[in-house]
Coordinates of N, CA and C in Angstrom, one line a residue:
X1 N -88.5 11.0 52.1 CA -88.1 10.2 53.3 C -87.2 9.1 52.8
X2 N -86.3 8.8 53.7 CA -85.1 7.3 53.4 C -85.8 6.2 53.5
X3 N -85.1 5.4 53.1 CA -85.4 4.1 53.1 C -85.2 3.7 54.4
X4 N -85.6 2.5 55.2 CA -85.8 1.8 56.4 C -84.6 1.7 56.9
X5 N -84.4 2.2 58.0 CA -82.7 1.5 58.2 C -82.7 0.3 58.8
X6 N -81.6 -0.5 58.4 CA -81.2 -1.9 58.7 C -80.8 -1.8 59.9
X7 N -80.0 -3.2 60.2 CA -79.0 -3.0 61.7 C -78.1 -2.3 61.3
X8 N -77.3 -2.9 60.1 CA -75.9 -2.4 60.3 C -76.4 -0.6 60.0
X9 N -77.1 -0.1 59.0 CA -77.3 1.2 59.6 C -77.4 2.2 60.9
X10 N -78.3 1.2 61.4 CA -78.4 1.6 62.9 C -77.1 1.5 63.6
X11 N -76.5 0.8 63.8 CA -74.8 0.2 64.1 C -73.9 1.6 63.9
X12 N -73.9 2.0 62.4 CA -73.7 3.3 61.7 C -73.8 4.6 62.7
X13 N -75.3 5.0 62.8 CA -75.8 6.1 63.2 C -75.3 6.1 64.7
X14 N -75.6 4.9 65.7 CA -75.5 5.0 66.8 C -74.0 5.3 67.3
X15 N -73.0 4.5 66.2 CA -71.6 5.0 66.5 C -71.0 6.2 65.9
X16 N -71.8 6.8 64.9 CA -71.1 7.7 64.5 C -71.6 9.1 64.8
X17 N -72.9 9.1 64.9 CA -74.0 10.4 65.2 C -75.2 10.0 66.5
X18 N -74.5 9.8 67.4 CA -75.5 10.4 68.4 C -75.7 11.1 68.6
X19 N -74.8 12.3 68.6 CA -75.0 13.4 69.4 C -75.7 14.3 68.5
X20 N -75.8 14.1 67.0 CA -76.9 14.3 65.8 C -78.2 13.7 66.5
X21 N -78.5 12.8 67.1 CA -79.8 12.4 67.4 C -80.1 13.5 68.4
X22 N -79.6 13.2 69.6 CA -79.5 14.7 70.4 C -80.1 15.5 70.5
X23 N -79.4 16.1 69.0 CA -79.9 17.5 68.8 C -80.9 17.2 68.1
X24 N -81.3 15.8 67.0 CA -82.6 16.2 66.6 C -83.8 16.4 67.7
X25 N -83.5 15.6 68.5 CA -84.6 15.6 69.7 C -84.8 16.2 70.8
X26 N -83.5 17.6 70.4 CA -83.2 18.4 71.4 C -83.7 18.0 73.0
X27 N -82.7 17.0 72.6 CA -82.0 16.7 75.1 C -80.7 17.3 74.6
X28 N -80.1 17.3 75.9 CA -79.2 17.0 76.2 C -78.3 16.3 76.9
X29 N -79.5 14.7 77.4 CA -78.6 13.2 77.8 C -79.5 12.8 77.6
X30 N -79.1 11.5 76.7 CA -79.5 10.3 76.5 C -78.6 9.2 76.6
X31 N -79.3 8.1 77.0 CA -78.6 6.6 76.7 C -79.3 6.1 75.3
X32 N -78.5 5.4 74.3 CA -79.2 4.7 73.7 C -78.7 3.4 73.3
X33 N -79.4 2.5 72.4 CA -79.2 1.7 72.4 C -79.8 0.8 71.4
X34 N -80.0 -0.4 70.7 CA -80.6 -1.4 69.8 C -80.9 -2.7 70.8
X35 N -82.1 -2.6 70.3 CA -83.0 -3.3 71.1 C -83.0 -4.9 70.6
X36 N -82.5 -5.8 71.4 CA -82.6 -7.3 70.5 C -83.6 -8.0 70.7
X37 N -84.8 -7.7 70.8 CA -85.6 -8.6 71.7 C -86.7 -9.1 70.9
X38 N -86.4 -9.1 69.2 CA -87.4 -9.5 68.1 C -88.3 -9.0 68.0
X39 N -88.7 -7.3 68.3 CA -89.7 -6.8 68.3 C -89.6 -5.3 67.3
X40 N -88.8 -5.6 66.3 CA -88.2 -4.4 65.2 C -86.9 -3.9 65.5
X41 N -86.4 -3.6 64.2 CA -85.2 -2.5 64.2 C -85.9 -1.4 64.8
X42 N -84.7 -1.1 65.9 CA -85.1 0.7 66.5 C -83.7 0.8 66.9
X43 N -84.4 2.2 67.7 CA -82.9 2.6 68.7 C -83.5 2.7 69.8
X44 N -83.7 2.6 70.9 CA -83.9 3.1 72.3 C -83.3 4.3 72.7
X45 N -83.9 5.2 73.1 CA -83.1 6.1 73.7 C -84.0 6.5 74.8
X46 N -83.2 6.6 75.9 CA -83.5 7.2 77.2 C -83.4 8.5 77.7
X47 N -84.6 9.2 77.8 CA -84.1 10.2 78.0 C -84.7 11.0 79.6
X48 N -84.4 11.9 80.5 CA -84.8 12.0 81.5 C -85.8 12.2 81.7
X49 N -86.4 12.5 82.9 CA -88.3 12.7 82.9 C -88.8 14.0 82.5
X50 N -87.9 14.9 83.0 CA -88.1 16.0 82.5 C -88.5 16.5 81.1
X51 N -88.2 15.6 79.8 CA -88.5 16.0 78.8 C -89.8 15.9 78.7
X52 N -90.2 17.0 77.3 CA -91.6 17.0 77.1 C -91.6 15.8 76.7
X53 N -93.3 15.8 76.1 CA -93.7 14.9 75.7 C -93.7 15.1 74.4
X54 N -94.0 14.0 73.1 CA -94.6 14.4 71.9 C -93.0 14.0 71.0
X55 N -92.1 13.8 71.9 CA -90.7 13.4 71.1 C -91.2 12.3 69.7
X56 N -90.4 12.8 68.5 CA -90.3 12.2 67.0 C -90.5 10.4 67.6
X57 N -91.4 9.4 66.6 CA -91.0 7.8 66.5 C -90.2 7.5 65.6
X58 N -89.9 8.7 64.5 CA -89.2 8.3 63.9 C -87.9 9.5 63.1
X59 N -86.8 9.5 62.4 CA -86.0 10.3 62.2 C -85.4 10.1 61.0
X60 N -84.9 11.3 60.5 CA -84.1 10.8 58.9 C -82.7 11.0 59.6
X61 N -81.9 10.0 59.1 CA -80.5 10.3 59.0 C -80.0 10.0 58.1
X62 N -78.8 10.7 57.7 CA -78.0 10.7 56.6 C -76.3 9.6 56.8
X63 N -76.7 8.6 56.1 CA -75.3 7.9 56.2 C -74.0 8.0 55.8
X64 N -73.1 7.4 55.9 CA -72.0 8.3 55.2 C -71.4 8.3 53.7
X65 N -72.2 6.9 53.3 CA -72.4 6.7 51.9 C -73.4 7.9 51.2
X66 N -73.9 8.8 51.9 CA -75.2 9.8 51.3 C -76.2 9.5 51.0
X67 N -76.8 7.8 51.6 CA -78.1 7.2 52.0 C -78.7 7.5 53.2
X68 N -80.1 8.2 52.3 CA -81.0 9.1 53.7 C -81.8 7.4 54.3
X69 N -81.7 7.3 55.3 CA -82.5 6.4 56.3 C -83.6 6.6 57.1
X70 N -84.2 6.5 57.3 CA -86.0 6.2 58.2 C -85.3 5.1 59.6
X71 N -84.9 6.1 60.5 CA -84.7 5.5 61.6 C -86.0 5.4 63.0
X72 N -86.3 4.2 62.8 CA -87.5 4.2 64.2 C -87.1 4.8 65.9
X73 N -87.2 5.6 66.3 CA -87.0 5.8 67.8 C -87.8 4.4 68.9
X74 N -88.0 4.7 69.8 CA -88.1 4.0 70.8 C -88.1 5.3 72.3
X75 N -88.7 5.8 72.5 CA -88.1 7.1 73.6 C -88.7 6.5 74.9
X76 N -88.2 6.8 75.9 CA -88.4 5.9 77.0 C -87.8 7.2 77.9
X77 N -88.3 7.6 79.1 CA -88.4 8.5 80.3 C -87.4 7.8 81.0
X78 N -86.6 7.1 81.3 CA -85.8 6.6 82.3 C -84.2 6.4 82.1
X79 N -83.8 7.8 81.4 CA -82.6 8.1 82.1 C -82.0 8.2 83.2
X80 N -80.5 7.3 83.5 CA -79.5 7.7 84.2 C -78.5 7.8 83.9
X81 N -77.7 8.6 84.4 CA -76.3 8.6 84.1 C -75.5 7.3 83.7
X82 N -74.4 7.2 83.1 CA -74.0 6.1 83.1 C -72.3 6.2 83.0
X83 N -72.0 5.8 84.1 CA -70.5 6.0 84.1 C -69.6 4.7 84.0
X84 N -68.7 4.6 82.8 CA -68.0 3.7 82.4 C -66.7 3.1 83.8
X85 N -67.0 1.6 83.7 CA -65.8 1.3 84.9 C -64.2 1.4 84.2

Protein backbone atom coordinates (compact mmCIF):
# COMPACT_ATOMS: atom_id res chain seq x y z
CA UNK A 1 0.00 0.00 0.00
CA UNK A 2 1.21 3.88 -0.80
CA UNK A 3 2.00 6.26 1.31
CA UNK A 4 -0.84 8.90 2.50
CA UNK A 5 -1.58 11.25 -0.07
CA UNK A 6 -1.07 14.93 0.59
CA UNK A 7 -3.11 17.81 -0.95
CA UNK A 8 -1.04 18.52 -3.60
CA UNK A 9 -1.35 14.70 -4.45
CA UNK A 10 -4.87 14.86 -4.20
CA UNK A 11 -4.78 18.16 -6.49
CA UNK A 12 -2.77 15.53 -8.81
CA UNK A 13 -5.23 12.67 -8.92
CA UNK A 14 -8.29 14.78 -9.00
CA UNK A 15 -6.98 16.77 -12.16
CA UNK A 16 -5.40 14.22 -13.80
CA UNK A 17 -7.39 10.77 -13.10
CA UNK A 18 -10.83 10.97 -12.28
CA UNK A 19 -12.17 9.09 -14.54
CA UNK A 20 -9.38 6.26 -13.10
CA UNK A 21 -11.40 6.78 -9.86
CA UNK A 22 -14.60 6.02 -11.82
CA UNK A 23 -13.70 3.05 -12.86
CA UNK A 24 -12.07 2.01 -9.64
CA UNK A 25 -15.41 2.50 -8.10
CA UNK A 26 -17.22 1.42 -11.05
CA UNK A 27 -20.02 4.50 -11.56
CA UNK A 28 -20.33 6.07 -14.17
CA UNK A 29 -20.99 9.89 -12.66
CA UNK A 30 -19.58 11.37 -10.07
CA UNK A 31 -18.80 14.90 -8.70
CA UNK A 32 -15.86 15.23 -6.75
CA UNK A 33 -14.10 17.22 -4.89
CA UNK A 34 -11.43 18.21 -1.63
CA UNK A 35 -13.05 18.79 1.23
CA UNK A 36 -11.61 22.05 3.22
CA UNK A 37 -13.34 21.91 6.33
CA UNK A 38 -10.34 20.69 8.73
CA UNK A 39 -11.64 17.30 9.04
CA UNK A 40 -8.70 15.29 6.87
CA UNK A 41 -7.24 15.00 3.50
CA UNK A 42 -9.98 13.12 1.26
CA UNK A 43 -11.74 13.47 -1.94
CA UNK A 44 -15.55 13.60 -1.90
CA UNK A 45 -17.16 12.01 -4.44
CA UNK A 46 -20.75 12.00 -5.11
CA UNK A 47 -22.20 9.50 -6.47
CA UNK A 48 -26.00 8.78 -7.42
CA UNK A 49 -28.40 6.83 -5.15
CA UNK A 50 -28.56 4.20 -7.17
CA UNK A 51 -25.20 2.88 -6.38
CA UNK A 52 -24.66 -0.04 -4.25
CA UNK A 53 -23.51 0.11 -1.13
CA UNK A 54 -20.06 -1.12 0.37
CA UNK A 55 -18.08 1.48 -2.11
CA UNK A 56 -13.94 1.43 -1.14
CA UNK A 57 -12.83 4.43 2.03
CA UNK A 58 -9.95 4.17 0.59
CA UNK A 59 -7.81 3.69 -2.99
CA UNK A 60 -4.27 3.28 -4.35
CA UNK A 61 -3.30 5.63 -6.97
CA UNK A 62 -0.38 5.89 -8.93
CA UNK A 63 1.24 9.32 -9.46
CA UNK A 64 2.99 10.39 -12.22
CA UNK A 65 6.25 10.48 -10.54
CA UNK A 66 5.56 6.44 -9.99
CA UNK A 67 4.56 7.14 -6.21
CA UNK A 68 1.80 4.69 -5.17
CA UNK A 69 -0.62 6.85 -2.81
CA UNK A 70 -3.35 5.81 -0.11
CA UNK A 71 -6.06 8.05 -1.12
CA UNK A 72 -9.06 8.44 1.48
CA UNK A 73 -12.63 8.48 -0.37
CA UNK A 74 -15.42 10.25 1.17
CA UNK A 75 -18.60 8.63 -0.90
CA UNK A 76 -21.72 10.44 -0.42
CA UNK A 77 -25.30 9.41 -2.37
CA UNK A 78 -26.14 12.86 -3.63
CA UNK A 79 -25.28 13.20 -7.12
CA UNK A 80 -26.37 15.81 -9.64
CA UNK A 81 -25.57 16.64 -12.70
CA UNK A 82 -23.55 19.56 -13.03
CA UNK A 83 -23.46 21.79 -15.94
CA UNK A 84 -20.77 24.40 -16.41
CA UNK A 85 -22.07 28.18 -17.11
Amino acid sequence: MGRPATFNDLTEVLREQSEAIKQKLNVDRANMFIPTDGKGLRIHVSVPKGCPDGLPEHIEMRLNDGTDVDVTLEISKDFQPFKPR
